[in-house]
mmCIF file of C-alpha atoms and ligand atoms in Angstrom:
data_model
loop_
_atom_site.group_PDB
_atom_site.id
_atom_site.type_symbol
_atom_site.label_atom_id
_atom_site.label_comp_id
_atom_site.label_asym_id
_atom_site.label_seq_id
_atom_site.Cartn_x
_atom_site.Cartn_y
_atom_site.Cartn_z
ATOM 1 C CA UNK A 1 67.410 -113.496 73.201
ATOM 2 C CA UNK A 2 65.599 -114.859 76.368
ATOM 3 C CA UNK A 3 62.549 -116.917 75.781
ATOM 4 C CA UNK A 4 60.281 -117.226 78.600
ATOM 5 C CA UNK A 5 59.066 -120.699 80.716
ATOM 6 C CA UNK A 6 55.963 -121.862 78.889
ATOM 7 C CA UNK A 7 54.703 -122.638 82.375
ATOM 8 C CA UNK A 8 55.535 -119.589 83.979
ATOM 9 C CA UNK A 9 51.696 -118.975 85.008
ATOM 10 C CA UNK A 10 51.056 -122.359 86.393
ATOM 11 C CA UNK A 11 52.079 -121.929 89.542
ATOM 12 C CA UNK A 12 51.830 -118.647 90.437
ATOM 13 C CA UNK A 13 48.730 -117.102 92.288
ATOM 14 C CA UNK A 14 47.640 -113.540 91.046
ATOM 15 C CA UNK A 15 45.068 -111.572 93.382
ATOM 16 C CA UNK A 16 42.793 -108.548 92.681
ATOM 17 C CA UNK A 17 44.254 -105.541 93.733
ATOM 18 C CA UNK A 18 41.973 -103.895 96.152
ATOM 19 C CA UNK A 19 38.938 -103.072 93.744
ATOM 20 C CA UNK A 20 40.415 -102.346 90.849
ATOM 21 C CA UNK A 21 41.093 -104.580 87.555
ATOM 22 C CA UNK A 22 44.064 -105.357 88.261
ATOM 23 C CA UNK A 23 46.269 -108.542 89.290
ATOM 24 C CA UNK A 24 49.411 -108.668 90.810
ATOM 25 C CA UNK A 25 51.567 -111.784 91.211
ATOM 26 C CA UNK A 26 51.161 -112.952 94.708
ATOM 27 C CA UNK A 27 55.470 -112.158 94.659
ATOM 28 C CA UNK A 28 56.799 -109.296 93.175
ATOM 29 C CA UNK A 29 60.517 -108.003 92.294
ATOM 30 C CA UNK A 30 61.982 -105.039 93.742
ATOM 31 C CA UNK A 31 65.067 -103.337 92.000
ATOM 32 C CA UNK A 32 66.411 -100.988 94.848
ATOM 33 C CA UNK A 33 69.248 -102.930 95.466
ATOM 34 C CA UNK A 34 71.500 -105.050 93.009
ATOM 35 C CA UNK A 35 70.933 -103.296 89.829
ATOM 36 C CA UNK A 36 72.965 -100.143 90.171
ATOM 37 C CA UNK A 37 75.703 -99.045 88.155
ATOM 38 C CA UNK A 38 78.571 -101.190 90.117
ATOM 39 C CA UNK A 39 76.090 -104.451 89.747
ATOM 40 C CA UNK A 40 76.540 -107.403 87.456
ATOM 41 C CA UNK A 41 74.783 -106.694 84.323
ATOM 42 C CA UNK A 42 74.593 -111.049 83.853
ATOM 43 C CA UNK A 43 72.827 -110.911 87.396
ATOM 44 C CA UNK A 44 70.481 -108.675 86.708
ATOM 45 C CA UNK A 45 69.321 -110.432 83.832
ATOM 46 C CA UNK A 46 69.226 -113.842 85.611
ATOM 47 C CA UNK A 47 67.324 -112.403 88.223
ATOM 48 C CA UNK A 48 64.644 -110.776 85.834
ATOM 49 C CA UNK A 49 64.068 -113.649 83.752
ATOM 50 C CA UNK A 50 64.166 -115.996 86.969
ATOM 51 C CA UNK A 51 61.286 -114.057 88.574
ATOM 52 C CA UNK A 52 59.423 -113.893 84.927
ATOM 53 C CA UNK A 53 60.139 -117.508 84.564
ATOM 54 C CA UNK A 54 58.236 -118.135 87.798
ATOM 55 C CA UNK A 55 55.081 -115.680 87.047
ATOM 56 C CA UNK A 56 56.042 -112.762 88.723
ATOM 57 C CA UNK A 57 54.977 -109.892 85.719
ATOM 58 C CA UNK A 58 55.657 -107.163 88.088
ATOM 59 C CA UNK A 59 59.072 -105.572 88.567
ATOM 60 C CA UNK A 60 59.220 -102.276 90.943
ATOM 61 C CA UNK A 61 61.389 -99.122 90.069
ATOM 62 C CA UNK A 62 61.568 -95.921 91.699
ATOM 63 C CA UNK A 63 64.017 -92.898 90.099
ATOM 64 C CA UNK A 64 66.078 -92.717 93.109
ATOM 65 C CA UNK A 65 67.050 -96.991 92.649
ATOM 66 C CA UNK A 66 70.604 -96.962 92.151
ATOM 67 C CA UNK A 67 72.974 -96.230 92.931
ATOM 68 C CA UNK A 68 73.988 -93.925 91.105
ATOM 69 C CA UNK A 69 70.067 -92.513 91.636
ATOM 70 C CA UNK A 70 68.474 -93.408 87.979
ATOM 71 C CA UNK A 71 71.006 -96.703 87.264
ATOM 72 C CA UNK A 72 68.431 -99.537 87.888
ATOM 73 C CA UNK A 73 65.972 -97.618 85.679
ATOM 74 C CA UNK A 74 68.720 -97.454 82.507
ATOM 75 C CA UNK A 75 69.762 -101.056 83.764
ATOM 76 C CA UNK A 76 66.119 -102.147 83.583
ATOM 77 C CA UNK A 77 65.800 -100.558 80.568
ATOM 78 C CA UNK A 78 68.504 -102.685 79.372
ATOM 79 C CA UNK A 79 67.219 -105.730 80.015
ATOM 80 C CA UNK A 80 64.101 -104.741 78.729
ATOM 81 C CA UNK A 81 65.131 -104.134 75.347
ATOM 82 C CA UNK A 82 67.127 -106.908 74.964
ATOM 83 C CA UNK A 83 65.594 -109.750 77.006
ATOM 84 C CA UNK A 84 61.773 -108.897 77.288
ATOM 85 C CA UNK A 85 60.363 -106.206 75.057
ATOM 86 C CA UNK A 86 58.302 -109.303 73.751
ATOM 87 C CA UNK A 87 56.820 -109.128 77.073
ATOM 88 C CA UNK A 88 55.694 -106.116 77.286
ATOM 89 C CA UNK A 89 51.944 -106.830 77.203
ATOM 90 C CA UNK A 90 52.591 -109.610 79.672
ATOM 91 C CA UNK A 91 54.728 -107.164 82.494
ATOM 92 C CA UNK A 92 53.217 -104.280 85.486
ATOM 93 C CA UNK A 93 56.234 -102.356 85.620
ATOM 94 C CA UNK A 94 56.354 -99.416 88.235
ATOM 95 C CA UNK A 95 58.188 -96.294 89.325
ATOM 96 C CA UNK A 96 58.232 -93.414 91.729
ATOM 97 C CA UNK A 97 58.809 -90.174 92.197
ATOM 98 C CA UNK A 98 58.960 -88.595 96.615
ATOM 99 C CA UNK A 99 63.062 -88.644 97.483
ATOM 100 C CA UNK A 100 65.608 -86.210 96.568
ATOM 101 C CA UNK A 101 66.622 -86.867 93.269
ATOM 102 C CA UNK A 102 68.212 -84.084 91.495
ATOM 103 C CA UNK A 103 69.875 -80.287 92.869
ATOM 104 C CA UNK A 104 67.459 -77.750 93.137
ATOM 105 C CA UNK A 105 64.040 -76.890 94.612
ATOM 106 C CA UNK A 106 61.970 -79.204 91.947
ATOM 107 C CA UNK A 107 63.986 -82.358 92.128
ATOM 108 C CA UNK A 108 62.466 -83.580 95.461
ATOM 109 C CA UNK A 109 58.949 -84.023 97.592
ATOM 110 C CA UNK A 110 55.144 -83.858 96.052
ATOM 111 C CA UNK A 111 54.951 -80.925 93.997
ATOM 112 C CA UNK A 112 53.243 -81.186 90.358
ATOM 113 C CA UNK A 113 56.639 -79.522 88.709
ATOM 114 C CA UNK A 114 58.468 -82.611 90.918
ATOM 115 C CA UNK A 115 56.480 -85.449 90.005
ATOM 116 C CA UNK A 116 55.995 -84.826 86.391
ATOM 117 C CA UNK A 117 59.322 -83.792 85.135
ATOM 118 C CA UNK A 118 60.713 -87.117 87.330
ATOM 119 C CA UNK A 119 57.969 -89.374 85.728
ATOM 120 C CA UNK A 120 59.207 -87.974 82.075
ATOM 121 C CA UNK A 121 62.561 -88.793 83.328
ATOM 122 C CA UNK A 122 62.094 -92.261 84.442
ATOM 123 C CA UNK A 123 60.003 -93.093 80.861
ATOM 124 C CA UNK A 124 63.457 -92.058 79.348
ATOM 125 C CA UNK A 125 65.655 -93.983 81.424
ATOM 126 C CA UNK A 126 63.405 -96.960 81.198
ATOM 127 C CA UNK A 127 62.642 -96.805 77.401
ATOM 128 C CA UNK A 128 59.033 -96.928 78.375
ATOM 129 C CA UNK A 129 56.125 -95.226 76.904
ATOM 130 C CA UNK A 130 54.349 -95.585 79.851
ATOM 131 C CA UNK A 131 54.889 -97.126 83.429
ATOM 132 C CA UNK A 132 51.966 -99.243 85.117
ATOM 133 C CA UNK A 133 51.842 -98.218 88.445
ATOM 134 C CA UNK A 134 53.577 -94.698 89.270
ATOM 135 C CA UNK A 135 53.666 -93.982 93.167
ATOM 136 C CA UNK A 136 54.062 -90.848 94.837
ATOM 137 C CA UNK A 137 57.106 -92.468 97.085
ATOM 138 C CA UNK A 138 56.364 -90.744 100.644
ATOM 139 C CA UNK A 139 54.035 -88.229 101.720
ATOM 140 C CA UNK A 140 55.535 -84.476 101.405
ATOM 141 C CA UNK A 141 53.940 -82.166 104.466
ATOM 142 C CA UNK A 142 54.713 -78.897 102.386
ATOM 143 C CA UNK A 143 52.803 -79.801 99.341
ATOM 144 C CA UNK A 144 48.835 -79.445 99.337
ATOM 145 C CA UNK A 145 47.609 -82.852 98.859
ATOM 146 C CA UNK A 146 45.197 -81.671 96.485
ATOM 147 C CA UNK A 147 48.262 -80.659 94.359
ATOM 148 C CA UNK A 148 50.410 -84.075 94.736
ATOM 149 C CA UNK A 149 46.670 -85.894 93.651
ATOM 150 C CA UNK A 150 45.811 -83.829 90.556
ATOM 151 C CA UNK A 151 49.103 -84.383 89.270
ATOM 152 C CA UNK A 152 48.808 -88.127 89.861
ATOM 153 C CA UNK A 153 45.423 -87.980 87.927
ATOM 154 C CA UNK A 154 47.245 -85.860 84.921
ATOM 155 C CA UNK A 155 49.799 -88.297 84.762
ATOM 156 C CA UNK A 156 47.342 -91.188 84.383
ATOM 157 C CA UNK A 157 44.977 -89.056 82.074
ATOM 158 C CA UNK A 158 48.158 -88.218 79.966
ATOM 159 C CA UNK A 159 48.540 -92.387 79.333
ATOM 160 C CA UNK A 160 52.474 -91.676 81.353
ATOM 161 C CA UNK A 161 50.912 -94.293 84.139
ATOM 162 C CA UNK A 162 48.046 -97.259 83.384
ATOM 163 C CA UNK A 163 47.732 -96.671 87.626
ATOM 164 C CA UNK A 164 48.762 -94.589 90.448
ATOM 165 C CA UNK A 165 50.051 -95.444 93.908
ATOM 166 C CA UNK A 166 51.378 -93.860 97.429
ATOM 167 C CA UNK A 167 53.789 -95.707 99.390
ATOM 168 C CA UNK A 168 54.827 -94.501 102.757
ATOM 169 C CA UNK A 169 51.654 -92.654 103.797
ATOM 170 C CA UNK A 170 50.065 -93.430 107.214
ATOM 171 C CA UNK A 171 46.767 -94.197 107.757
ATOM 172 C CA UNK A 172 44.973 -90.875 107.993
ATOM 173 C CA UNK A 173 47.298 -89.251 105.289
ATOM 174 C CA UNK A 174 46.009 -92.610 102.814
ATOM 175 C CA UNK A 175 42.639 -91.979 103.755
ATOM 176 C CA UNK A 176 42.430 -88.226 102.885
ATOM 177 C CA UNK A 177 44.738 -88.892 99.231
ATOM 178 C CA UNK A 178 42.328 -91.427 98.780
ATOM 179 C CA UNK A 179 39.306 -89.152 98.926
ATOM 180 C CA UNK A 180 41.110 -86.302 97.145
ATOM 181 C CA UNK A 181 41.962 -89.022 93.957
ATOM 182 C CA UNK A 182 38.418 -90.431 94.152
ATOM 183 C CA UNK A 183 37.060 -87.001 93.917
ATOM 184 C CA UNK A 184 39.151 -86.438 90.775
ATOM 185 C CA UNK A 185 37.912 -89.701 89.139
ATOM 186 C CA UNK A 186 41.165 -91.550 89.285
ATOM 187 C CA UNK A 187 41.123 -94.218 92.054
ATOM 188 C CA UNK A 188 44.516 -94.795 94.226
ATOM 189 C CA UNK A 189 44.796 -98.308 93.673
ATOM 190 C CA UNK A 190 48.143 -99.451 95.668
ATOM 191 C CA UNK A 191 49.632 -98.495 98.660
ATOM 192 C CA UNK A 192 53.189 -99.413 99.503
ATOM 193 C CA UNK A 193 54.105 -99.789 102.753
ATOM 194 C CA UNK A 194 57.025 -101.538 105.103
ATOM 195 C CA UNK A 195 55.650 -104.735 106.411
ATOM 196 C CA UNK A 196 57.545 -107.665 108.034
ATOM 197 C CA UNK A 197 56.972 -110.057 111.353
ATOM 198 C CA UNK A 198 59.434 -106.968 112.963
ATOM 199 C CA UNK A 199 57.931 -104.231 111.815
ATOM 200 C CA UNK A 200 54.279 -104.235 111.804
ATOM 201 C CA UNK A 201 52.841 -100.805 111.967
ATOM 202 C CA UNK A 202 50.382 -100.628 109.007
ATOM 203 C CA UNK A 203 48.516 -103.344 111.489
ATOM 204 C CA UNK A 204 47.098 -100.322 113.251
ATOM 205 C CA UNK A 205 44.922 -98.452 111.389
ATOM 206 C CA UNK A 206 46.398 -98.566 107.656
ATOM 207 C CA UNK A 207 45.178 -102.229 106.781
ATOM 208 C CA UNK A 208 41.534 -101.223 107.439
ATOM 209 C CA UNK A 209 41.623 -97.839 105.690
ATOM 210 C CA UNK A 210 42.590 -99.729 102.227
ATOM 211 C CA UNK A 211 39.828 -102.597 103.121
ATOM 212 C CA UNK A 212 37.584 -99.711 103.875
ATOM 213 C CA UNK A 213 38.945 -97.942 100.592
ATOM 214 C CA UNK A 214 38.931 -100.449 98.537
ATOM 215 C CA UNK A 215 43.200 -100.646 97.984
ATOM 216 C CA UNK A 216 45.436 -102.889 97.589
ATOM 217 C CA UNK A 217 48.835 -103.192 99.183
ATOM 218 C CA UNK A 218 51.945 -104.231 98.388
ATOM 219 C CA UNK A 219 54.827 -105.168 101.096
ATOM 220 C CA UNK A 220 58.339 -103.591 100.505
ATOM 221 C CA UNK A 221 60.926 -105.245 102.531
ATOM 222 C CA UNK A 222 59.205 -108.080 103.629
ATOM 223 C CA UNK A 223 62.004 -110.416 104.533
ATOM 224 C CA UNK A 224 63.498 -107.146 106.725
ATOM 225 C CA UNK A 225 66.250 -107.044 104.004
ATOM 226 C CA UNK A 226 67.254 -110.439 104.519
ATOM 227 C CA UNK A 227 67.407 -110.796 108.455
ATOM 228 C CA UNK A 228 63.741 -112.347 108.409
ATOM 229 C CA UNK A 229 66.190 -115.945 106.697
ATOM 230 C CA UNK A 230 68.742 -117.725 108.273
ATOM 231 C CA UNK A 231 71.580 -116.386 106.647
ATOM 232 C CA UNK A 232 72.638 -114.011 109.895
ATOM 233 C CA UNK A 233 72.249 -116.727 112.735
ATOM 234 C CA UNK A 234 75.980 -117.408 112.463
ATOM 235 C CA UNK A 235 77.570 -114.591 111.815
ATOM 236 C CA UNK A 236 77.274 -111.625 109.345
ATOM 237 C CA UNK A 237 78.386 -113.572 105.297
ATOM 238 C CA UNK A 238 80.661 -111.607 102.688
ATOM 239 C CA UNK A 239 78.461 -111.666 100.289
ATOM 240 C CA UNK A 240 75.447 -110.522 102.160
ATOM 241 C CA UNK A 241 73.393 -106.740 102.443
ATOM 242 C CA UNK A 242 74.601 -106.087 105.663
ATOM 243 C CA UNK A 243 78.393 -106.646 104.974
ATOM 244 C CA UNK A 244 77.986 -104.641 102.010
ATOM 245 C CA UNK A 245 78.350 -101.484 103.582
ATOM 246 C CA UNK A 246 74.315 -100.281 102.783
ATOM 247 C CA UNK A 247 73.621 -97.472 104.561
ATOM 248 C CA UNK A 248 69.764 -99.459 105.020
ATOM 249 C CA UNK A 249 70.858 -102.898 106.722
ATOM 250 C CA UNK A 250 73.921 -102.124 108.821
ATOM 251 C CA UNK A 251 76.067 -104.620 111.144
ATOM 252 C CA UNK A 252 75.310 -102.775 113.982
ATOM 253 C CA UNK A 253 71.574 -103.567 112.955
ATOM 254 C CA UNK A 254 71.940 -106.910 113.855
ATOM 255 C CA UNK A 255 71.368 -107.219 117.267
ATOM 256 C CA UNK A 256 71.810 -110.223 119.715
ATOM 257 C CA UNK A 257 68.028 -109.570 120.888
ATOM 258 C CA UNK A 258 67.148 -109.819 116.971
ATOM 259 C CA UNK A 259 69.499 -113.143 116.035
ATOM 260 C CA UNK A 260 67.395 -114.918 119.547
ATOM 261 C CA UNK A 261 64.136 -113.731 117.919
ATOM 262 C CA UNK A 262 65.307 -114.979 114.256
ATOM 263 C CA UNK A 263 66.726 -118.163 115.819
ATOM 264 C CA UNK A 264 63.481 -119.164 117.051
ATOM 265 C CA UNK A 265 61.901 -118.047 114.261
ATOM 266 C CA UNK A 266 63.806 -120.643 112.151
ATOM 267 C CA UNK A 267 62.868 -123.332 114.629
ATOM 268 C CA UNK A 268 58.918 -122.273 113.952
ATOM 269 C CA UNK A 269 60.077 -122.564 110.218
ATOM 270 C CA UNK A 270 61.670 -126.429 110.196
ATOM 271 C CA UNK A 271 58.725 -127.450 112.138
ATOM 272 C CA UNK A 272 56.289 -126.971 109.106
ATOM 273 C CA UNK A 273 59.460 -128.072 106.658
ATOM 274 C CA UNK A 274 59.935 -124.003 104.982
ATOM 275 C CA UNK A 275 63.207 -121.875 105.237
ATOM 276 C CA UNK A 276 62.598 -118.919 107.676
ATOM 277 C CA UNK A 277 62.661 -116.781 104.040
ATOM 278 C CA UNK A 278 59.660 -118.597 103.080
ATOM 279 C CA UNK A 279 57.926 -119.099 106.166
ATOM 280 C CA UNK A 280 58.322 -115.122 106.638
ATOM 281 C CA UNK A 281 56.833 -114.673 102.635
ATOM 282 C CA UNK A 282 53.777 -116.823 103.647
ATOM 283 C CA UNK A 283 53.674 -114.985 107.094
ATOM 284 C CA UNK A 284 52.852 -111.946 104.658
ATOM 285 C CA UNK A 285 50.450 -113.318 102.643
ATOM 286 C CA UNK A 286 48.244 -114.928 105.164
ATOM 287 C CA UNK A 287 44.905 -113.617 105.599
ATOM 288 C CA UNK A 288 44.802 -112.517 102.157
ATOM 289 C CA UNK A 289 45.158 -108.679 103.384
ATOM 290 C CA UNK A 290 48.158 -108.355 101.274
ATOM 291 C CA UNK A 291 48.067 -108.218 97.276
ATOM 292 C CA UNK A 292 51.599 -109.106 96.647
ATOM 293 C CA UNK A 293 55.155 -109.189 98.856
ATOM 294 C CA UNK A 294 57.515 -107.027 97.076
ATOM 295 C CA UNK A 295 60.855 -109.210 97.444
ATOM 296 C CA UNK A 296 64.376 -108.339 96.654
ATOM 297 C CA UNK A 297 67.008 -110.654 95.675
ATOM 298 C CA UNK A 298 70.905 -110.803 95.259
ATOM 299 C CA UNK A 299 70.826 -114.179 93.807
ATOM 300 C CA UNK A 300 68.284 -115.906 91.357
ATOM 301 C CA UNK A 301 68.287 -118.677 93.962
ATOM 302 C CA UNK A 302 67.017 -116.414 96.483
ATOM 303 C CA UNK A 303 63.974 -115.862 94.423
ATOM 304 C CA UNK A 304 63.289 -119.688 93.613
ATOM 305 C CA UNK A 305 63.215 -120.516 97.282
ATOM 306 C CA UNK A 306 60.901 -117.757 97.964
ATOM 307 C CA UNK A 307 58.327 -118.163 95.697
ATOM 308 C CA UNK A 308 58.088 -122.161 96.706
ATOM 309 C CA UNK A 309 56.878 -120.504 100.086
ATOM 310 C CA UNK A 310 53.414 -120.832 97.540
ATOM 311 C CA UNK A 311 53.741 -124.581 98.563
ATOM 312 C CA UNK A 312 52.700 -123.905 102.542
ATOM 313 C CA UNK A 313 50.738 -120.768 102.848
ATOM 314 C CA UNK A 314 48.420 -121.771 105.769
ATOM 315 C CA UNK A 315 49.294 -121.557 109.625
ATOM 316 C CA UNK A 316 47.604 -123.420 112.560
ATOM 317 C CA UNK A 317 46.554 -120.942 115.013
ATOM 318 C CA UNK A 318 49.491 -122.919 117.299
ATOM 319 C CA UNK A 319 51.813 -121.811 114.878
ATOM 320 C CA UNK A 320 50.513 -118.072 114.886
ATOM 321 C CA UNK A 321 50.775 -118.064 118.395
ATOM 322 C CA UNK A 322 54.292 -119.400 118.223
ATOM 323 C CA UNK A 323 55.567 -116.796 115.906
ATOM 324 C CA UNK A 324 54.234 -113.887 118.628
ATOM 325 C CA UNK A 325 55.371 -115.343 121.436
ATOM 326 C CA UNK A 326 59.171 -115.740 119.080
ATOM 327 C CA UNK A 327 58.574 -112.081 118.520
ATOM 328 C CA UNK A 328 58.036 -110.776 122.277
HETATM 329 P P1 LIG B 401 63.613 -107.977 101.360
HETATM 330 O O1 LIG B 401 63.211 -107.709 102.749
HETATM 331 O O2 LIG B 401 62.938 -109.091 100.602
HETATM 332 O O3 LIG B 401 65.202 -108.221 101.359
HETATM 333 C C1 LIG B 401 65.827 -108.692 100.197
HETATM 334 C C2 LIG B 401 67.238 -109.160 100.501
HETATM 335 O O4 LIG B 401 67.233 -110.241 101.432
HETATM 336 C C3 LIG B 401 67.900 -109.715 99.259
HETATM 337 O O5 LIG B 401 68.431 -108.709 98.438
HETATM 338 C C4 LIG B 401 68.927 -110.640 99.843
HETATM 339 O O6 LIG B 401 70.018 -109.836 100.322
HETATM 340 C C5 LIG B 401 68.189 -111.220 101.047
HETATM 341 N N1 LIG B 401 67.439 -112.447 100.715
HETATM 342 C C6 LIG B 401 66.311 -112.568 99.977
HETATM 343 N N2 LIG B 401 65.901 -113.842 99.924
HETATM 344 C C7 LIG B 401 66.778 -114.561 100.648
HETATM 345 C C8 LIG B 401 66.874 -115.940 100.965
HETATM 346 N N3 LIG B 401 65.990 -116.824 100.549
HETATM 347 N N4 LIG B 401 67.914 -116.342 101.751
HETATM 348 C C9 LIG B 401 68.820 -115.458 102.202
HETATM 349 N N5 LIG B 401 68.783 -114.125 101.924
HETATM 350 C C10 LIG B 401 67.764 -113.681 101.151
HETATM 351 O O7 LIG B 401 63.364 -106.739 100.440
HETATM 352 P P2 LIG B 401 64.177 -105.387 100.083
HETATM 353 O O8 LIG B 401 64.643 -104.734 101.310
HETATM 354 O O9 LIG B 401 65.171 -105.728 99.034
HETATM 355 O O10 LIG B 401 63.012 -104.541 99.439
HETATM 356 C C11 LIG B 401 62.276 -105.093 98.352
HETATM 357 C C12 LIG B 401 61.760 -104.026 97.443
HETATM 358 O O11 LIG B 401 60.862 -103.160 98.151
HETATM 359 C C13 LIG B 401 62.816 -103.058 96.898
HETATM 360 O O12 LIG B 401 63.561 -103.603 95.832
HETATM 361 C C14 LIG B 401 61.945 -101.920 96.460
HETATM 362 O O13 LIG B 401 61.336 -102.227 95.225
HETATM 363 C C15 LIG B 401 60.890 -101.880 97.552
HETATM 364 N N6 LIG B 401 61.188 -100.860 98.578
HETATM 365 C C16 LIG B 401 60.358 -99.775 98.650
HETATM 366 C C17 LIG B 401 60.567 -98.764 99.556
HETATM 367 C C18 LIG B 401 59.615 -97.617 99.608
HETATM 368 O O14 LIG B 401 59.881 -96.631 100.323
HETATM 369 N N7 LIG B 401 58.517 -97.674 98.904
HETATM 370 C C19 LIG B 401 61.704 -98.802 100.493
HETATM 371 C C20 LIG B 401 62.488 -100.015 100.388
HETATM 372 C C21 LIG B 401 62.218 -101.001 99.462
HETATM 373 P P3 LIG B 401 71.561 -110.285 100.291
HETATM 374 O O15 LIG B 401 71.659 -111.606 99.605
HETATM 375 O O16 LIG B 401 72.250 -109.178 99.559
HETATM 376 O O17 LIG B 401 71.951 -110.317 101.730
#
């Protein structure tokens, strides 16, 4: 059995998320791709015990994570039992419930039947008593919020969820679940939204609702599934996302506007001696508006070069400036 880096919390930073107890590695591991049923089982357990080996205690689920939908969960459960059930105590592990994920009108969206029969699914799959964080995974327009909050505060009253979460929800729909929740007793503490240097929206009004709100945040996709490195300046690798045929990072989604952008990007990056990868990690962190950058990896390796982004965190304002104007 795995036993874990005695030094796997010197290095790593942990911040308070939003005002909550809680702290999340500054880096965080995302299993939406690489764990499914047609992964390497080996890999997956490198790549767990290579993030845990570096501090990162959180790993991030949702039912849907596959595919098949449900296979990282049983996978993750998997390594859990056999690698770091020790670790339990020492591990924020999360899941979610918002996309389609079985036939049926109750098997999709923000109803209380929805989310509550998916969390009791996910404990199963997982071997888990209880998750950390669970997240309502995108806002559902049929559902009365008040309906997709009270059964977010059952779930944590009923010990299925330490936490709760929404990911996906704009800035006025956080800022009304927010009230709803506080109302109720139980406090939204994380939000999950996209974030990357291309995609930037939660800039405009959603950062200052969770400052306002007191909640944290969490970036998914903060690398833009791997074109935010310079693995795609030369042409599109075998072994990469985008020549894996995922239906989220496609060939034709590599533009010639976007490899000038990420060329000059890279330039930005040698200057101040990072990889684009970890000059686009720090680019998330700076500020300290972010709790944690919710990474993804293929390769152990990946995550090692990441989390030494920790090493240069700070920009100039020259290099700011240099980064927009590589952006325009
Ligand atoms: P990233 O933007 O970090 O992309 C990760 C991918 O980029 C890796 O799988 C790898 O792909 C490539 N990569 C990572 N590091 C490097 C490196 N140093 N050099 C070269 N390539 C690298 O994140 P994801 O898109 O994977 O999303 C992360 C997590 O966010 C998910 O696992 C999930 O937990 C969460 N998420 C949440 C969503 C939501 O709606 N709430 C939606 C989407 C994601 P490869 O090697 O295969 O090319």
């Amino acid at each position: 059995m795995y036993i874990a880096n005695k030094e796997r919390y010197e290095t790593m930073k942990y911040n308070r998320c939003g005002k909550s107890g809680l702290l999340l590695p500054a880096f965080s591991l995302g299993l939406w791709h690489n764990f499914g049923s047609n992964d390497s089982y080996d890999n997956m357990v490198d790549l767990l015990t290579t993030a845990f080996d570096l501090g990162i205690t959180h790993f991030d689920l949702a039912n849907n994570y596959g595919p098949y939908p449900g296979s990282a969960e049983e996978n993750f459960g998997k390594v859990l039992k056999h690698e770091l059930s020790p670790y339990r105590d020492e591990l924020i592990i999360s899941t979610k419930a918002g996309y389609g994920m079985w036939d049926g009108p109750y098997g999709d969206h923000g109803s209380r039947k929805y989310l509550i029969a998916s969390l009791d699914q996910s404990l199963k799959r997982m071997g888990l008593e209880y998750v950390d964080i669970f997240y309502h995974h995108r806002p559902d327009p049929d559902t009365p919020m008040e309906e997709t909050a009270s059964a977010l505060d059952h779930i944590v009253r009923s010990g299925k969820a330490l936490y709760v979460g929404i990911s996906n929800y704009n800035a006025e729909q956080t800022k009304q679940m927010a009230e709803i929740m506080k109302s109720l007793g139980t406090p939204l503490v994380i939000h999950q939204p996209r974030y990357n240097m291309f995609e930037r929206w939660i800039e405009n009004g959603l950062q200052d609702v969770l400052k306002d709100e007191g909640i944290g945040s969490i970036s998914f996709c903060p690398l833009a599934q791997g074109l935010l490195t310079n693995k795609y300046i030369n042409g599109i690798p075998a072994d990469s996302r985008a020549a894996k045929s995922s239906p989220f990072l496609t060939k034709e989604g590599i533009t010639a506007d976007k490899i000038e952008k990420i060329v000059k990007l890279n330039k930005i990056a040698e200057n101040r001696g990072q990889s684009l990868a970890q000059m686009a990690c720090a680019w998330n962190l700076r500020g300290g508006k972010l709790t944690s950058v919710l990474l993804g990896a293929s390769k152990a390796s990946q995550i090692i070069e990441n989390v030494n982004s920790l090493n240069n965190l700070d920009f100039t304002q020259d290099e700011l400036n240099a980064i927009e104007d590589a952006l325009k």
